[in-house]
Amino acid sequence: ELKVEQNPLFLSMQEGKNYTIYCNYSTTSDRLYWYRQDPGKSLESLFVLLSNGAVKQEGRLMASLDTKARLSTLHITAAVHDLSATYFCAASLWGKGGSEKLVFGKGTKLTVNP
Amino acid sequence: NAGVTQTPKFRVLKTGQSMTLLCAQDMNHEYMYWYRQDPGMGLRLIHYSVGEGTTAKGEVPDGYNVSRLKKQNFLLGLESAAPSQTSVYFCASTNWAYNEQFFGPGTRLTVL
């Protein structure tokens, strides 16, 4: 059974600081996703990581994947208030008919303080 | 393109009542999914569909039924609602060409 653990679950940081969110998954998975969710809103796709060593960057966020360690990280550089949100990672399992099922972590609620 | 839409946006039910949530997508996607999100939890897969007329169980299927009579619609039914089904429900869709699932805006359901 695939399980996904994120830590920390809550993160309060100051603007301008750097921090990393960790996502561990328990069994082999082909893909790793990162999503952002603002309060009361739906999920916004940030990154999909498809292979070992994959690294993607968008603005102040950088995601990486180590399939051997079953670990993905989301690194935040020089945080700004607009990054305050809940961040989810999700690992994938293949389902019926070539479909992909996602198993989500519990999310990391990030608050960036001035 | 409206993308993925969900109806209704909010609903309050009494224990034992039934209801159907509708998910519609206009992107001709093969795969559709229903998730629930509870406080402090990530999304959990309820049921999914790989095409018209086909459905499969996800991680937490008990108490729910689904149907996919048309490719663009995926219905989630609660036959006898329970307070434990109070949650936010998200629908998503995709197909083999994409590396992401496209999520709808969510339905907030409260069962009293």
Coordinates of N, CA and C in Angstrom, one line a residue:
Chain A
E1 N 0.9 -1.2 0.0 CA 0.0 0.0 0.0 C 0.9 1.2 0.0
L2 N 0.6 2.1 -0.9 CA 1.4 3.4 -1.0 C 0.9 4.4 0.0
K3 N 1.9 4.8 0.8 CA 1.6 5.9 1.8 C 2.5 7.1 1.5
V4 N 2.0 8.3 1.8 CA 2.8 9.5 1.5 C 2.8 10.3 2.8
E5 N 4.0 10.7 3.2 CA 4.2 11.5 4.4 C 4.9 12.8 4.1
Q6 N 4.3 13.9 4.6 CA 4.9 15.2 4.4 C 5.3 15.7 5.8
N7 N 6.4 16.4 5.7 CA 6.8 17.2 6.9 C 7.6 18.4 6.6
P8 N 7.4 19.5 7.4 CA 6.4 19.5 8.5 C 5.0 19.7 8.0
L9 N 4.0 19.6 8.9 CA 2.6 19.8 8.6 C 2.3 21.3 8.7
F10 N 3.0 22.0 9.5 CA 2.8 23.4 9.7 C 4.2 24.1 9.6
L11 N 4.2 25.2 8.9 CA 5.5 25.9 8.8 C 5.3 27.4 8.8
S12 N 5.9 28.0 9.8 CA 5.7 29.5 9.9 C 7.1 30.1 9.6
M13 N 7.2 30.9 8.6 CA 8.6 31.4 8.3 C 8.5 32.9 8.0
Q14 N 9.7 33.5 8.1 CA 9.8 35.0 7.9 C 10.0 35.2 6.4
E15 N 9.6 36.3 5.9 CA 9.9 36.7 4.6 C 11.4 36.8 4.4
G16 N 11.8 36.3 3.3 CA 13.3 36.4 2.9 C 14.0 35.1 3.3
K17 N 13.4 34.3 4.1 CA 14.1 33.1 4.6 C 13.9 31.9 3.6
N18 N 14.8 30.9 3.7 CA 14.7 29.7 2.9 C 14.2 28.5 3.8
Y19 N 13.5 27.6 3.1 CA 13.0 26.4 3.9 C 12.7 25.3 2.9
T20 N 12.7 24.1 3.4 CA 12.4 22.9 2.6 C 11.2 22.1 3.2
I21 N 10.3 21.7 2.3 CA 9.3 20.7 2.7 C 9.6 19.4 2.1
Y22 N 9.4 18.3 3.0 CA 9.8 17.0 2.6 C 8.6 16.1 2.3
C23 N 8.8 15.2 1.4 CA 7.7 14.3 1.0 C 8.3 12.9 0.8
N24 N 8.0 12.0 1.7 CA 8.4 10.6 1.6 C 7.3 9.7 1.2
Y25 N 7.6 8.8 0.4 CA 6.5 7.8 0.0 C 7.1 6.4 0.2
S26 N 6.1 5.5 0.4 CA 6.5 4.2 1.0 C 6.9 3.1 -0.1
T27 N 6.3 3.2 -1.3 CA 6.6 2.2 -2.3 C 6.9 2.8 -3.6
T28 N 7.4 2.1 -4.5 CA 7.8 2.6 -5.9 C 6.6 3.4 -6.5
S29 N 6.9 4.5 -7.0 CA 5.9 5.3 -7.7 C 6.6 6.0 -8.9
D30 N 5.8 6.1 -10.0 CA 6.4 6.6 -11.2 C 6.5 8.1 -11.3
R31 N 5.6 8.8 -10.6 CA 5.5 10.2 -10.7 C 5.3 10.8 -9.3
L32 N 5.7 12.0 -9.2 CA 5.5 12.8 -7.9 C 5.0 14.2 -8.3
Y33 N 3.9 14.6 -7.7 CA 3.3 15.8 -8.0 C 3.3 16.8 -6.8
W34 N 3.4 18.0 -7.1 CA 3.2 19.1 -6.0 C 2.1 20.0 -6.4
Y35 N 1.2 20.2 -5.4 CA 0.1 21.1 -5.7 C 0.1 22.2 -4.6
R36 N -0.6 23.3 -4.9 CA -0.8 24.4 -4.0 C -2.3 24.6 -3.8
Q37 N -2.7 24.8 -2.6 CA -4.1 25.1 -2.3 C -4.3 26.3 -1.4
D38 N -5.0 27.3 -1.9 CA -5.3 28.5 -1.1 C -6.6 28.2 -0.4
P39 N -6.8 28.9 0.8 CA -8.0 28.6 1.6 C -9.3 28.7 0.8
G40 N -10.1 27.7 0.9 CA -11.4 27.7 0.2 C -11.4 27.5 -1.3
K41 N -10.2 27.2 -1.8 CA -10.0 27.0 -3.3 C -9.7 25.6 -3.6
S42 N -9.6 25.4 -5.0 CA -9.2 24.1 -5.5 C -7.7 23.9 -5.5
L43 N -7.2 22.8 -6.1 CA -5.8 22.6 -6.1 C -5.2 23.1 -7.4
E44 N -4.1 23.7 -7.3 CA -3.3 24.3 -8.4 C -2.1 23.5 -8.6
S45 N -1.9 22.9 -9.8 CA -0.7 22.1 -10.1 C 0.5 23.0 -10.2
L46 N 1.6 22.5 -9.4 CA 2.9 23.3 -9.4 C 3.9 22.5 -10.3
F47 N 4.2 21.3 -9.9 CA 5.2 20.5 -10.6 C 4.8 19.1 -10.7
V48 N 5.3 18.4 -11.8 CA 5.2 17.0 -11.9 C 6.7 16.5 -12.1
L49 N 7.1 15.5 -11.3 CA 8.5 15.0 -11.4 C 8.4 13.6 -12.0
L50 N 9.0 13.3 -13.1 CA 8.8 12.1 -13.8 C 10.0 11.1 -13.6
S51 N 11.1 11.5 -13.1 CA 12.2 10.5 -13.1 C 13.2 10.9 -12.0
N52 N 14.0 9.9 -11.7 CA 15.0 10.1 -10.6 C 15.9 11.3 -11.0
G53 N 16.2 12.1 -10.0 CA 17.0 13.3 -10.2 C 16.3 14.5 -10.9
A54 N 15.1 14.3 -11.2 CA 14.3 15.4 -11.8 C 14.3 16.6 -10.9
V55 N 14.5 17.8 -11.4 CA 14.5 19.1 -10.7 C 13.7 20.1 -11.6
K56 N 12.7 20.7 -10.9 CA 12.0 21.7 -11.6 C 11.9 23.0 -10.8
Q57 N 11.9 24.1 -11.4 CA 11.9 25.4 -10.7 C 10.9 26.3 -11.3
E58 N 10.2 27.0 -10.5 CA 9.3 28.1 -10.9 C 9.3 29.2 -9.9
G59 N 9.9 30.3 -10.3 CA 10.0 31.4 -9.3 C 10.8 31.0 -8.1
R60 N 10.2 31.2 -6.9 CA 10.9 30.9 -5.7 C 10.8 29.5 -5.2
L61 N 10.1 28.6 -6.0 CA 9.9 27.2 -5.6 C 10.7 26.3 -6.5
M62 N 11.4 25.3 -5.9 CA 12.1 24.3 -6.6 C 11.8 23.0 -6.1
A63 N 11.4 22.0 -6.9 CA 11.1 20.7 -6.5 C 12.1 19.7 -7.1
S64 N 12.4 18.7 -6.3 CA 13.3 17.6 -6.8 C 12.8 16.3 -6.4
L65 N 13.3 15.2 -7.0 CA 12.9 13.9 -6.8 C 14.1 12.9 -6.7
D66 N 14.1 12.1 -5.7 CA 15.1 11.0 -5.5 C 14.3 9.7 -5.4
T67 N 14.2 9.0 -6.4 CA 13.3 7.8 -6.4 C 14.0 6.7 -5.6
K68 N 15.3 6.7 -5.5 CA 15.9 5.6 -4.7 C 15.7 5.8 -3.2
A69 N 15.6 7.1 -2.8 CA 15.3 7.4 -1.4 C 13.8 7.5 -1.2
R70 N 13.1 7.5 -2.2 CA 11.6 7.7 -2.2 C 11.3 9.0 -1.5
L71 N 12.0 10.1 -2.0 CA 11.9 11.4 -1.3 C 11.8 12.5 -2.4
S72 N 10.9 13.4 -2.1 CA 10.8 14.6 -2.9 C 10.9 15.8 -2.0
T73 N 11.5 16.9 -2.5 CA 11.6 18.1 -1.7 C 11.0 19.2 -2.5
L74 N 10.4 20.2 -1.7 CA 10.0 21.5 -2.3 C 10.7 22.5 -1.5
H75 N 11.6 23.2 -2.2 CA 12.5 24.2 -1.6 C 12.0 25.6 -1.9
I76 N 11.9 26.4 -0.8 CA 11.4 27.7 -0.9 C 12.5 28.7 -0.7
T77 N 12.7 29.6 -1.7 CA 13.9 30.5 -1.6 C 13.4 31.9 -1.4
A78 N 13.9 32.6 -0.4 CA 13.5 34.0 -0.1 C 12.0 34.2 -0.1
A79 N 11.4 33.5 0.9 CA 9.9 33.5 0.9 C 9.3 34.9 0.9
V80 N 8.1 35.0 0.3 CA 7.3 36.2 0.3 C 5.9 35.8 0.7
H81 N 5.2 36.8 1.2 CA 3.8 36.5 1.8 C 2.9 35.8 0.8
D82 N 3.1 36.1 -0.5 CA 2.2 35.5 -1.5 C 2.3 33.9 -1.5
L83 N 3.4 33.4 -1.0 CA 3.6 32.0 -1.0 C 2.8 31.3 0.1
S84 N 2.2 32.0 1.0 CA 1.4 31.4 2.1 C 0.2 30.6 1.5
A85 N 0.2 29.3 1.8 CA -0.8 28.4 1.2 C -0.6 27.1 1.8
T86 N -1.4 26.1 1.5 CA -1.1 24.7 1.8 C -0.5 24.0 0.6
Y87 N 0.5 23.3 0.8 CA 1.2 22.6 -0.3 C 1.1 21.1 -0.1
F88 N 0.7 20.4 -1.1 CA 0.5 18.9 -1.1 C 1.4 18.3 -2.1
C89 N 2.0 17.1 -1.6 CA 2.6 16.3 -2.6 C 1.7 15.1 -2.8
A90 N 1.9 14.4 -4.0 CA 1.1 13.3 -4.3 C 1.9 12.3 -5.1
A91 N 1.9 11.0 -4.7 CA 2.6 10.0 -5.5 C 1.6 9.3 -6.3
S92 N 2.0 8.6 -7.4 CA 1.0 8.0 -8.3 C 1.1 6.5 -8.3
L93 N 0.0 5.9 -8.5 CA -0.2 4.5 -8.8 C -0.9 4.3 -10.1
W94 N -0.6 3.2 -10.8 CA -1.3 2.9 -12.0 C -2.6 2.2 -11.6
G95 N -3.7 2.7 -12.2 CA -5.0 2.1 -12.0 C -5.5 1.4 -13.2
K96 N -6.8 1.1 -13.3 CA -7.4 0.4 -14.4 C -7.2 1.2 -15.7
G97 N -7.1 0.5 -16.8 CA -7.2 1.1 -18.1 C -6.1 2.2 -18.4
G98 N -5.0 2.1 -17.8 CA -3.9 3.1 -18.0 C -4.1 4.3 -17.2
S99 N -5.1 4.4 -16.4 CA -5.3 5.6 -15.6 C -4.3 5.7 -14.4
E100 N -4.2 6.9 -13.8 CA -3.3 7.1 -12.8 C -4.0 7.5 -11.5
K101 N -3.8 6.9 -10.4 CA -4.4 7.2 -9.2 C -3.4 8.0 -8.3
L102 N -3.8 9.0 -7.6 CA -2.9 9.8 -6.8 C -3.2 9.5 -5.3
V103 N -2.1 9.4 -4.6 CA -2.1 9.3 -3.1 C -1.4 10.5 -2.6
F104 N -2.2 11.3 -1.8 CA -1.8 12.6 -1.3 C -1.2 12.5 0.1
G105 N -0.2 13.3 0.3 CA 0.2 13.6 1.7 C -0.8 14.5 2.4
K106 N -0.6 14.7 3.7 CA -1.6 15.5 4.5 C -1.5 17.0 4.2
G107 N -0.4 17.4 3.6 CA -0.3 18.8 3.3 C 0.6 19.5 4.3
T108 N 1.2 20.6 3.8 CA 2.0 21.5 4.7 C 1.4 22.9 4.6
K109 N 1.0 23.4 5.7 CA 0.4 24.7 5.8 C 1.5 25.7 6.0
L110 N 1.8 26.5 5.0 CA 2.9 27.5 5.1 C 2.3 28.9 5.3
T111 N 2.9 29.5 6.3 CA 2.5 30.9 6.6 C 3.8 31.7 6.6
V112 N 3.8 32.7 5.7 CA 5.0 33.6 5.6 C 4.7 34.9 6.2
N113 N 5.4 35.2 7.3 CA 5.2 36.4 8.0 C 6.1 37.6 7.6
P114 N 5.7 38.8 7.6 CA 6.5 39.9 7.3 C 7.7 40.1 8.2
Chain B
N1 N -13.7 27.2 -23.0 CA -13.6 26.0 -22.2 C -13.9 26.2 -20.8
A2 N -14.9 25.6 -20.2 CA -15.2 25.8 -18.8 C -14.3 24.9 -17.9
G3 N -13.6 23.9 -18.5 CA -12.7 23.0 -17.7 C -13.6 22.0 -17.0
V4 N -13.3 21.9 -15.7 CA -14.0 20.9 -14.8 C -15.0 21.7 -13.9
T5 N -16.3 21.4 -14.0 CA -17.2 22.1 -13.2 C -17.9 21.2 -12.2
Q6 N -18.4 21.6 -11.1 CA -19.0 20.8 -10.1 C -20.3 21.5 -9.7
T7 N -21.3 20.7 -9.5 CA -22.6 21.2 -9.1 C -23.2 20.3 -8.0
P8 N -23.7 20.8 -6.8 CA -23.7 22.2 -6.4 C -22.3 22.6 -5.8
K9 N -22.2 23.8 -5.4 CA -21.0 24.3 -4.7 C -21.1 24.0 -3.2
F10 N -22.3 24.1 -2.7 CA -22.6 23.9 -1.3 C -23.8 23.1 -1.1
R11 N -23.9 22.3 -0.1 CA -25.1 21.6 0.2 C -25.1 21.1 1.7
V12 N -26.3 21.2 2.3 CA -26.5 20.8 3.7 C -27.5 19.7 3.6
L13 N -27.2 18.5 4.2 CA -28.2 17.4 4.2 C -28.4 17.0 5.6
K14 N -29.5 16.3 5.8 CA -29.8 15.7 7.1 C -29.4 14.2 7.0
T15 N -29.0 13.6 8.1 CA -28.6 12.2 8.1 C -29.7 11.4 7.5
G16 N -29.3 10.5 6.6 CA -30.3 9.6 5.9 C -30.8 10.1 4.6
Q17 N -30.6 11.4 4.3 CA -31.0 11.9 3.0 C -30.0 11.4 1.9
S18 N -30.5 11.5 0.7 CA -29.6 11.1 -0.4 C -29.4 12.3 -1.3
M19 N -28.3 12.3 -2.1 CA -28.1 13.4 -3.0 C -27.1 12.9 -4.0
T20 N -27.0 13.6 -5.1 CA -26.0 13.3 -6.2 C -25.2 14.6 -6.5
L21 N -23.9 14.4 -6.6 CA -23.0 15.5 -7.0 C -22.6 15.2 -8.4
L22 N -22.7 16.3 -9.2 CA -22.4 16.2 -10.6 C -21.0 16.9 -10.9
C23 N -20.2 16.1 -11.7 CA -19.0 16.7 -12.2 C -19.1 16.6 -13.7
A24 N -18.7 17.7 -14.4 CA -18.8 17.8 -15.8 C -17.4 18.4 -16.4
Q25 N -17.0 17.8 -17.5 CA -15.7 18.3 -18.1 C -16.0 18.4 -19.6
D26 N -15.4 19.5 -20.2 CA -15.6 19.7 -21.6 C -14.3 19.6 -22.4
M27 N -13.4 18.8 -21.8 CA -12.0 18.6 -22.4 C -11.9 17.2 -23.1
N28 N -13.0 16.5 -23.2 CA -13.0 15.2 -23.8 C -12.0 14.2 -23.1
H29 N -11.9 14.4 -21.8 CA -11.0 13.5 -21.0 C -11.6 12.1 -20.8
E30 N -10.7 11.1 -20.8 CA -11.1 9.7 -20.6 C -11.3 9.4 -19.1
Y31 N -10.4 9.9 -18.3 CA -10.3 9.6 -16.9 C -11.0 10.6 -16.0
M32 N -11.8 10.2 -15.1 CA -12.4 11.1 -14.1 C -12.3 10.5 -12.8
Y33 N -12.2 11.4 -11.7 CA -12.0 11.0 -10.4 C -12.9 11.8 -9.4
W34 N -13.2 11.1 -8.3 CA -13.8 11.8 -7.2 C -13.0 11.6 -5.9
Y35 N -12.6 12.8 -5.3 CA -11.8 12.8 -4.1 C -12.7 13.5 -3.0
R36 N -12.3 13.2 -1.7 CA -12.8 13.9 -0.6 C -11.6 14.5 0.2
Q37 N -11.8 15.7 0.7 CA -10.8 16.3 1.5 C -11.4 16.7 2.9
D38 N -10.8 16.2 3.9 CA -11.1 16.4 5.3 C -10.1 17.3 6.0
P39 N -10.4 18.0 7.0 CA -9.4 18.9 7.7 C -8.2 18.1 8.1
G40 N -7.0 18.6 7.8 CA -5.8 18.0 8.3 C -5.4 16.7 7.4
M41 N -6.2 16.5 6.4 CA -5.9 15.3 5.5 C -5.7 15.8 4.1
G42 N -5.0 15.1 3.4 CA -4.9 15.3 2.0 C -6.1 14.8 1.3
L43 N -6.1 14.9 0.0 CA -7.3 14.3 -0.7 C -7.2 12.8 -0.8
R44 N -8.4 12.2 -0.7 CA -8.4 10.7 -0.7 C -9.4 10.3 -1.8
L45 N -8.9 9.3 -2.6 CA -9.7 8.9 -3.8 C -10.9 8.1 -3.4
I46 N -12.1 8.4 -3.9 CA -13.3 7.7 -3.6 C -13.6 6.6 -4.7
H47 N -13.8 7.1 -5.9 CA -14.0 6.3 -7.0 C -13.4 7.0 -8.2
Y48 N -13.2 6.2 -9.3 CA -12.7 6.8 -10.5 C -13.3 6.1 -11.7
S49 N -13.1 6.7 -12.9 CA -13.6 6.1 -14.1 C -12.6 6.2 -15.2
V50 N -12.5 5.2 -16.0 CA -11.5 5.2 -17.1 C -12.2 5.3 -18.5
G51 N -13.5 5.5 -18.4 CA -14.2 5.8 -19.7 C -15.7 5.6 -19.4
E52 N -16.5 6.0 -20.5 CA -17.9 5.9 -20.4 C -18.3 4.5 -20.0
G53 N -19.2 4.4 -19.0 CA -19.7 3.1 -18.6 C -18.9 2.3 -17.7
T54 N -17.7 2.8 -17.3 CA -16.8 2.0 -16.4 C -16.4 2.8 -15.2
T55 N -16.4 2.2 -14.0 CA -16.0 2.8 -12.8 C -15.2 1.8 -12.0
A56 N -14.4 2.4 -11.0 CA -13.6 1.5 -10.2 C -13.5 2.2 -8.8
K57 N -13.2 1.3 -7.8 CA -13.1 1.8 -6.4 C -11.8 2.4 -6.2
G58 N -11.8 3.5 -5.3 CA -10.6 4.1 -4.9 C -10.2 3.6 -3.5
E59 N -9.7 4.6 -2.7 CA -9.2 4.3 -1.4 C -10.3 4.2 -0.4
V60 N -11.4 5.1 -0.5 CA -12.4 5.2 0.5 C -13.8 5.1 -0.2
P61 N -14.2 4.0 -0.8 CA -15.4 4.0 -1.6 C -16.7 3.7 -0.8
D62 N -16.6 3.3 0.5 CA -17.8 2.9 1.2 C -18.8 4.0 1.4
G63 N -20.1 3.8 1.1 CA -21.1 4.8 1.3 C -21.3 5.6 0.1
Y64 N -20.6 5.4 -1.0 CA -20.7 6.2 -2.2 C -21.0 5.3 -3.4
N65 N -21.7 5.8 -4.3 CA -21.8 5.1 -5.6 C -21.6 6.1 -6.7
V66 N -21.2 5.6 -7.9 CA -20.8 6.5 -9.0 C -21.4 6.0 -10.3
S67 N -21.6 6.9 -11.2 CA -22.0 6.5 -12.6 C -21.4 7.4 -13.6
R68 N -21.1 6.8 -14.8 CA -20.5 7.6 -15.9 C -21.3 7.2 -17.1
L69 N -22.4 7.7 -17.3 CA -23.3 7.3 -18.4 C -22.9 8.1 -19.7
K70 N -22.3 9.3 -19.5 CA -21.8 10.1 -20.6 C -20.3 10.4 -20.3
K71 N -19.5 10.5 -21.4 CA -18.1 10.7 -21.2 C -17.8 12.0 -20.4
Q72 N -18.6 13.0 -20.6 CA -18.3 14.3 -20.0 C -18.8 14.4 -18.6
N73 N -19.6 13.5 -18.1 CA -20.1 13.6 -16.8 C -19.8 12.4 -15.9
F74 N -19.5 12.7 -14.6 CA -19.2 11.7 -13.6 C -20.0 12.1 -12.3
L75 N -21.0 11.2 -12.0 CA -21.8 11.5 -10.8 C -21.4 10.7 -9.6
L76 N -21.5 11.4 -8.5 CA -21.2 10.8 -7.2 C -22.5 10.8 -6.3
G77 N -22.9 9.6 -5.9 CA -24.1 9.5 -5.1 C -23.9 9.1 -3.7
L78 N -24.7 9.7 -2.8 CA -24.8 9.3 -1.4 C -26.2 8.8 -1.2
E79 N -26.4 7.5 -1.0 CA -27.7 7.0 -0.8 C -28.3 7.3 0.5
S80 N -27.5 7.3 1.6 CA -28.0 7.6 2.9 C -26.9 8.3 3.7
A81 N -27.0 9.6 3.6 CA -25.9 10.4 4.1 C -25.6 10.3 5.6
A82 N -24.4 10.3 6.0 CA -24.0 10.2 7.4 C -23.1 11.4 7.7
P83 N -23.1 11.8 9.0 CA -22.2 12.9 9.4 C -20.7 12.7 9.0
S84 N -20.3 11.5 8.9 CA -18.9 11.2 8.6 C -18.6 11.5 7.1
Q85 N -19.6 11.8 6.3 CA -19.5 12.2 5.0 C -19.4 13.7 4.8
T86 N -19.5 14.4 5.9 CA -19.2 15.9 5.8 C -17.8 16.1 5.3
S87 N -17.7 16.8 4.2 CA -16.3 16.9 3.6 C -16.4 17.9 2.5
V88 N -15.3 18.2 1.9 CA -15.2 18.9 0.6 C -14.9 17.9 -0.5
Y89 N -15.7 17.9 -1.5 CA -15.5 16.9 -2.6 C -15.0 17.5 -3.8
F90 N -13.9 16.9 -4.3 CA -13.3 17.5 -5.6 C -13.4 16.4 -6.7
C91 N -13.7 16.9 -7.8 CA -13.7 16.1 -9.0 C -12.4 16.5 -9.8
A92 N -11.9 15.5 -10.6 CA -10.7 15.8 -11.4 C -10.9 15.0 -12.7
S93 N -10.2 15.4 -13.8 CA -10.2 14.7 -15.0 C -8.9 14.8 -15.7
T94 N -8.6 13.9 -16.6 CA -7.4 13.9 -17.4 C -7.4 12.8 -18.4
N95 N -6.4 12.8 -19.3 CA -6.3 11.6 -20.1 C -4.8 11.3 -20.3
W96 N -4.5 10.3 -21.1 CA -3.1 9.8 -21.2 C -2.1 10.8 -21.6
A97 N -2.6 11.9 -22.3 CA -1.6 12.8 -22.9 C -1.1 13.8 -21.9
Y98 N -1.7 13.9 -20.7 CA -1.3 14.9 -19.7 C -0.6 14.3 -18.6
N99 N 0.3 15.2 -18.0 CA 1.0 14.8 -16.8 C 0.4 15.5 -15.6
E100 N -0.9 15.7 -15.6 CA -1.6 16.3 -14.4 C -3.0 16.0 -14.5
Q101 N -3.7 16.0 -13.3 CA -5.1 16.0 -13.2 C -5.6 17.4 -13.1
F102 N -6.7 17.7 -13.7 CA -7.4 19.0 -13.7 C -8.5 18.9 -12.7
F103 N -8.4 19.8 -11.7 CA -9.4 19.7 -10.6 C -10.5 20.7 -10.8
G104 N -11.7 20.3 -10.3 CA -12.8 21.2 -10.3 C -12.8 22.1 -9.0
P105 N -13.7 23.0 -8.8 CA -13.7 24.0 -7.7 C -14.1 23.4 -6.4
G106 N -14.7 22.2 -6.4 CA -15.1 21.6 -5.1 C -16.5 21.8 -4.7
T107 N -17.1 20.9 -4.0 CA -18.4 21.0 -3.4 C -18.3 20.8 -1.9
R108 N -18.8 21.7 -1.1 CA -18.7 21.6 0.3 C -20.0 21.0 0.8
L109 N -19.9 19.8 1.4 CA -21.1 19.1 1.9 C -21.1 19.0 3.4
T110 N -22.2 19.3 4.0 CA -22.4 19.2 5.4 C -23.6 18.3 5.7
V111 N -23.3 17.2 6.5 CA -24.4 16.3 6.9 C -24.7 16.5 8.4
L112 N -25.9 16.9 8.7 CA -26.2 17.1 10.1 C -26.8 15.9 10.8

